[in-house]
Amino acid sequence: MRLFDSHSHIQGREFAAGLPDVLARATAAGVVGVAVCGYDPESNQAAIALAATSPQLFPTVGYHPHDANEVTPAALAELESLARRPEVVAVGEIGLDFYRDLSPREVQRRVLNEQLGIAVRVGKPVCVHSRAAEGEIYEHLTMYAGSSPLRGRGRPVGVMHCFGGTLEQARRYVELGFVVSIPCTITYQNNTEARRIAAGLPLSALVVETDSPYLPPRDLRGKRNEPANVRAAVEGLAAARGIAAEAAAEATTANACQLFGVSIPVKAGAL
Ligand SMILES: [Zn+2]
């Protein structure tokens, strides 16, 4: 089974100890690719540095909406130059978070739009964080999708990470050219909407993720999540659709490669 974790933060301090073991467990579980997602200046640099250690780790760079208030024009210029680097596969995570509201909403909107502009200019997809903002962020992403050069190339314009909306909302993002990412929380008993989304969208529009160290699967609640557990998201997705886990793994891995514009060798090495 070949698995691709489309969203993780394994460059963070939660993984400072024992990262080689984490990567070895992921390899043993069949993980052949991991996106390492930045969210502030330090984590962006750390994502690029960590990804340089393996051709199967893929860095993304962006400023999280929680910290939007601290994003200066100089920081945006810095982000654009990082986003242009050939090894960087996406701009993100970026978005709106009206649940925690850690930065003023007006500032979140402005910083999101600045970063969507960077993604258009560098011609890379976006990793979108949206919490309690699924209605409003749609307007921003519609404008973005209309100008992204990726659409004309037949590639996804981005990924809705840990999508928390409804199946009906998810379909509208797929129409815009986004793929939707299913996290390990699909295994939670009360998460019926995630299973509806996994069953109701075309398989070609789905990827899986861990969001490590957050959002562990049901059986590991309260523990640090890690890329090996992406298997639980694939199994949850496969069960929701009534297909074999192997088929779900192959499809979501191919979709993640298409999203990020990368390829994994048939005989993939260890992470
Ligand atoms: Zn994240």
Short mmCIF file of C-alpha atoms and ligand atoms in Angstrom, two decimals:
data_model
loop_
_atom_site.label_atom_id
_atom_site.label_comp_id
_atom_site.label_asym_id
_atom_site.label_seq_id
_atom_site.Cartn_x
_atom_site.Cartn_y
_atom_site.Cartn_z
CA MET A 1 0.00 0.00 0.00
CA ARG A 2 1.36 3.43 -1.02
CA LEU A 3 0.16 6.31 1.13
CA PHE A 4 0.66 10.08 0.83
CA ASP A 5 0.18 12.35 3.86
CA SER A 6 -0.86 15.61 2.21
CA HIS A 7 -0.57 17.78 5.35
CA SER A 8 1.74 17.51 8.35
CA HIS A 9 3.85 19.68 10.64
CA ILE A 10 6.63 17.19 11.38
CA GLN A 11 9.18 20.04 11.28
CA GLY A 12 7.77 21.30 14.61
CA ARG A 13 9.25 21.03 18.06
CA GLU A 14 6.81 18.23 18.93
CA PHE A 15 8.98 16.07 16.66
CA ALA A 16 12.38 17.41 17.73
CA ALA A 17 13.01 14.14 19.56
CA GLY A 18 12.70 10.84 17.70
CA LEU A 19 11.97 12.09 14.17
CA PRO A 20 14.00 9.26 12.55
CA ASP A 21 11.72 6.75 14.34
CA VAL A 22 8.62 8.64 13.18
CA LEU A 23 9.83 8.49 9.57
CA ALA A 24 10.76 4.82 9.90
CA ARG A 25 7.26 3.97 11.18
CA ALA A 26 5.76 5.93 8.28
CA THR A 27 7.88 4.04 5.76
CA ALA A 28 6.90 0.74 7.37
CA ALA A 29 3.21 1.71 7.11
CA GLY A 30 3.60 2.36 3.37
CA VAL A 31 3.89 6.15 3.40
CA VAL A 32 5.80 7.22 0.29
CA GLY A 33 5.22 10.99 0.46
CA VAL A 34 4.65 13.60 3.16
CA ALA A 35 3.87 17.30 2.74
CA VAL A 36 5.63 19.35 5.44
CA CYS A 37 3.55 22.47 5.87
CA GLY A 38 4.83 25.79 7.19
CA TYR A 39 2.63 28.35 8.92
CA ASP A 40 4.98 31.10 10.15
CA PRO A 41 8.52 32.33 9.31
CA GLU A 42 10.33 29.75 11.46
CA SER A 43 8.21 26.76 10.45
CA ASN A 44 8.53 27.68 6.76
CA GLN A 45 12.32 27.63 7.01
CA ALA A 46 12.19 24.42 9.06
CA ALA A 47 9.92 22.74 6.48
CA ILE A 48 12.37 23.53 3.68
CA ALA A 49 15.33 22.36 5.76
CA LEU A 50 13.67 19.07 6.76
CA ALA A 51 12.42 18.34 3.24
CA ALA A 52 15.98 18.71 1.94
CA THR A 53 16.80 15.46 3.78
CA SER A 54 14.54 13.26 1.60
CA PRO A 55 13.14 13.41 -1.96
CA GLN A 56 9.81 12.18 -0.56
CA LEU A 57 9.28 15.09 1.87
CA PHE A 58 7.66 18.12 0.20
CA PRO A 59 7.68 21.57 1.82
CA THR A 60 4.92 24.18 1.66
CA VAL A 61 5.20 27.76 2.93
CA GLY A 62 2.59 30.19 4.20
CA TYR A 63 1.28 32.31 7.06
CA HIS A 64 -1.55 30.87 9.16
CA PRO A 65 -4.57 33.11 9.77
CA HIS A 66 -3.95 32.92 13.53
CA ASP A 67 -0.80 35.03 13.05
CA ALA A 68 -2.14 37.32 10.30
CA ASN A 69 -1.69 40.32 12.56
CA GLU A 70 2.09 39.84 12.55
CA VAL A 71 2.49 39.56 8.78
CA THR A 72 4.35 42.61 7.44
CA PRO A 73 4.98 43.62 3.81
CA ALA A 74 8.57 42.42 4.26
CA ALA A 75 7.30 39.06 5.50
CA LEU A 76 5.12 38.72 2.41
CA ALA A 77 8.08 39.50 0.15
CA GLU A 78 10.10 36.86 2.02
CA LEU A 79 7.27 34.36 1.55
CA GLU A 80 7.10 35.00 -2.17
CA SER A 81 10.79 34.32 -2.61
CA LEU A 82 10.49 31.05 -0.62
CA ALA A 83 7.40 30.05 -2.61
CA ARG A 84 9.35 30.43 -5.85
CA ARG A 85 11.95 27.86 -4.80
CA PRO A 86 11.62 24.78 -7.00
CA GLU A 87 11.32 22.32 -4.09
CA VAL A 88 8.39 24.21 -2.52
CA VAL A 89 5.19 22.52 -3.74
CA ALA A 90 2.42 24.82 -2.43
CA VAL A 91 1.53 28.05 -0.65
CA GLY A 92 0.02 27.27 2.75
CA GLU A 93 -1.22 26.82 5.15
CA ILE A 94 -3.26 29.94 4.62
CA GLY A 95 -6.91 30.73 5.21
CA LEU A 96 -9.48 32.16 7.59
CA ASP A 97 -10.22 31.08 11.15
CA PHE A 98 -13.34 32.73 12.55
CA TYR A 99 -13.61 30.09 15.28
CA ARG A 100 -10.64 31.20 17.33
CA ASP A 101 -10.40 34.73 15.85
CA LEU A 102 -6.78 35.13 17.00
CA SER A 103 -6.26 37.91 14.45
CA PRO A 104 -8.90 40.49 13.47
CA ARG A 105 -11.07 39.24 10.60
CA GLU A 106 -10.23 42.20 8.37
CA VAL A 107 -6.53 41.43 8.73
CA GLN A 108 -7.09 37.71 8.10
CA ARG A 109 -8.92 38.55 4.85
CA ARG A 110 -6.17 40.89 3.65
CA VAL A 111 -3.33 38.47 4.45
CA LEU A 112 -5.22 35.60 2.79
CA ASN A 113 -5.71 37.62 -0.39
CA GLU A 114 -2.05 38.68 -0.45
CA GLN A 115 -1.01 35.02 -0.23
CA LEU A 116 -3.52 33.91 -2.89
CA GLY A 117 -1.87 36.53 -5.11
CA ILE A 118 1.54 35.00 -4.40
CA ALA A 119 0.23 31.54 -5.34
CA VAL A 120 -1.06 32.89 -8.66
CA ARG A 121 2.25 34.59 -9.41
CA VAL A 122 4.40 31.55 -8.57
CA GLY A 123 1.94 29.15 -10.24
CA LYS A 124 1.57 26.79 -7.28
CA PRO A 125 -1.49 25.38 -5.48
CA VAL A 126 -2.68 26.55 -2.05
CA CYS A 127 -3.29 24.59 1.20
CA VAL A 128 -6.36 26.17 2.76
CA HIS A 129 -7.27 26.24 6.45
CA SER A 130 -10.90 27.24 6.96
CA ARG A 131 -12.65 27.14 10.28
CA ALA A 132 -16.11 28.57 10.86
CA ALA A 133 -15.50 30.50 7.62
CA GLU A 134 -16.57 28.04 4.89
CA GLY A 135 -19.19 30.42 3.55
CA GLU A 136 -17.01 33.51 3.26
CA ILE A 137 -13.77 31.91 2.15
CA TYR A 138 -15.57 30.59 -0.91
CA GLU A 139 -15.71 34.12 -2.34
CA HIS A 140 -11.95 34.61 -1.92
CA LEU A 141 -11.17 31.22 -3.41
CA THR A 142 -13.50 31.77 -6.37
CA MET A 143 -11.52 34.88 -7.34
CA TYR A 144 -8.26 32.99 -6.83
CA ALA A 145 -9.34 29.92 -8.82
CA GLY A 146 -10.29 32.17 -11.73
CA SER A 147 -6.74 33.51 -11.95
CA SER A 148 -4.63 30.46 -11.03
CA PRO A 149 -2.61 29.24 -14.03
CA LEU A 150 -2.99 25.66 -12.74
CA ARG A 151 -6.56 25.29 -14.01
CA GLY A 152 -5.43 25.60 -17.61
CA ARG A 153 -2.84 22.89 -16.95
CA GLY A 154 -5.45 20.44 -15.65
CA ARG A 155 -4.04 20.50 -12.11
CA PRO A 156 -5.92 21.17 -8.86
CA VAL A 157 -5.70 24.81 -7.76
CA GLY A 158 -5.40 23.77 -4.12
CA VAL A 159 -6.51 21.57 -1.27
CA MET A 160 -9.12 22.21 1.42
CA HIS A 161 -7.20 20.83 4.39
CA CYS A 162 -9.15 19.17 7.25
CA PHE A 163 -12.35 20.27 5.60
CA GLY A 164 -14.96 20.95 8.29
CA GLY A 165 -17.94 21.94 6.17
CA THR A 166 -20.73 19.89 4.64
CA LEU A 167 -20.69 17.63 1.57
CA GLU A 168 -22.72 20.26 -0.27
CA GLN A 169 -20.08 22.93 0.49
CA ALA A 170 -17.27 20.53 -0.42
CA ARG A 171 -18.83 19.98 -3.85
CA ARG A 172 -18.66 23.73 -4.55
CA TYR A 173 -14.91 23.75 -3.87
CA VAL A 174 -14.41 20.75 -6.13
CA GLU A 175 -16.25 22.66 -8.87
CA LEU A 176 -13.71 25.47 -8.39
CA GLY A 177 -10.88 23.00 -8.98
CA PHE A 178 -9.92 22.14 -5.40
CA VAL A 179 -9.36 18.72 -3.90
CA VAL A 180 -10.62 17.97 -0.39
CA SER A 181 -8.46 16.38 2.30
CA ILE A 182 -9.79 13.74 4.68
CA PRO A 183 -8.05 13.63 8.09
CA CYS A 184 -7.80 10.76 10.59
CA THR A 185 -10.80 12.21 12.44
CA ILE A 186 -13.00 10.45 9.87
CA THR A 187 -12.66 7.53 12.33
CA TYR A 188 -14.51 9.42 15.11
CA GLN A 189 -17.93 8.01 15.81
CA ASN A 190 -19.73 11.36 15.62
CA ASN A 191 -17.97 12.55 12.45
CA THR A 192 -20.69 11.46 10.05
CA GLU A 193 -20.17 14.50 7.79
CA ALA A 194 -16.56 13.51 7.04
CA ARG A 195 -17.82 10.06 5.97
CA ARG A 196 -20.54 11.68 3.82
CA ILE A 197 -17.86 13.81 2.13
CA ALA A 198 -15.56 10.79 1.63
CA ALA A 199 -18.43 8.82 0.10
CA GLY A 200 -20.04 11.63 -1.88
CA LEU A 201 -17.17 13.36 -3.72
CA PRO A 202 -15.51 11.84 -6.78
CA LEU A 203 -12.52 9.72 -5.74
CA SER A 204 -10.37 11.91 -8.01
CA ALA A 205 -11.10 14.90 -5.72
CA LEU A 206 -9.90 13.33 -2.46
CA VAL A 207 -6.56 13.26 -0.65
CA VAL A 208 -5.74 12.23 2.93
CA GLU A 209 -3.71 13.81 5.70
CA THR A 210 -2.71 13.54 9.34
CA ASP A 211 -2.14 17.24 10.28
CA SER A 212 0.50 15.78 12.63
CA PRO A 213 0.93 16.38 15.54
CA TYR A 214 -2.81 17.18 15.70
CA LEU A 215 -6.00 15.19 15.02
CA PRO A 216 -4.99 11.58 15.79
CA PRO A 217 -7.35 8.73 14.82
CA ARG A 218 -9.97 7.52 17.31
CA ASP A 219 -7.85 4.77 18.85
CA LEU A 220 -4.98 7.19 19.57
CA ARG A 221 -6.98 10.14 20.91
CA GLY A 222 -4.91 12.38 23.16
CA LYS A 223 -1.63 11.17 21.62
CA ARG A 224 0.69 12.94 19.19
CA ASN A 225 -0.36 12.15 15.63
CA GLU A 226 2.26 11.10 13.05
CA PRO A 227 2.35 10.33 9.30
CA ALA A 228 2.14 6.52 9.74
CA ASN A 229 -1.44 7.06 10.99
CA VAL A 230 -2.55 8.39 7.60
CA ARG A 231 -3.46 4.77 7.00
CA ALA A 232 -6.42 5.25 9.37
CA ALA A 233 -7.71 8.11 7.17
CA VAL A 234 -7.40 5.92 4.06
CA GLU A 235 -9.17 3.01 5.76
CA GLY A 236 -11.94 5.34 6.95
CA LEU A 237 -12.33 6.76 3.46
CA ALA A 238 -12.37 3.27 1.91
CA ALA A 239 -14.99 2.04 4.40
CA ALA A 240 -17.19 5.10 3.75
CA ARG A 241 -17.08 4.44 -0.01
CA GLY A 242 -17.27 0.63 0.24
CA ILE A 243 -14.02 0.14 -1.69
CA ALA A 244 -10.77 -1.66 -0.84
CA ALA A 245 -8.24 0.28 1.23
CA GLU A 246 -5.62 -0.53 -1.40
CA ALA A 247 -7.67 1.24 -4.09
CA ALA A 248 -8.25 4.24 -1.83
CA ALA A 249 -4.51 4.43 -1.08
CA GLU A 250 -3.49 4.29 -4.75
CA ALA A 251 -6.04 6.93 -5.76
CA THR A 252 -5.31 9.40 -2.97
CA THR A 253 -1.55 9.04 -3.50
CA ALA A 254 -1.95 9.72 -7.23
CA ASN A 255 -4.20 12.70 -6.44
CA ALA A 256 -1.66 14.16 -4.00
CA CYS A 257 1.10 13.81 -6.62
CA GLN A 258 -1.10 15.60 -9.14
CA LEU A 259 -1.94 18.31 -6.60
CA PHE A 260 1.67 19.04 -5.71
CA GLY A 261 3.09 18.40 -9.18
CA VAL A 262 5.47 15.69 -7.94
CA SER A 263 6.09 12.05 -8.76
CA ILE A 264 7.05 9.17 -6.50
CA PRO A 265 9.33 6.52 -7.99
CA VAL A 266 7.67 3.10 -8.34
CA LYS A 267 10.35 1.68 -6.08
CA ALA A 268 10.13 4.43 -3.48
CA GLY A 269 12.88 4.54 -0.88
CA ALA A 270 12.57 5.15 2.85
CA LEU A 271 11.41 8.61 3.91
ZN ZN B 1 -2.13 22.20 9.68
#
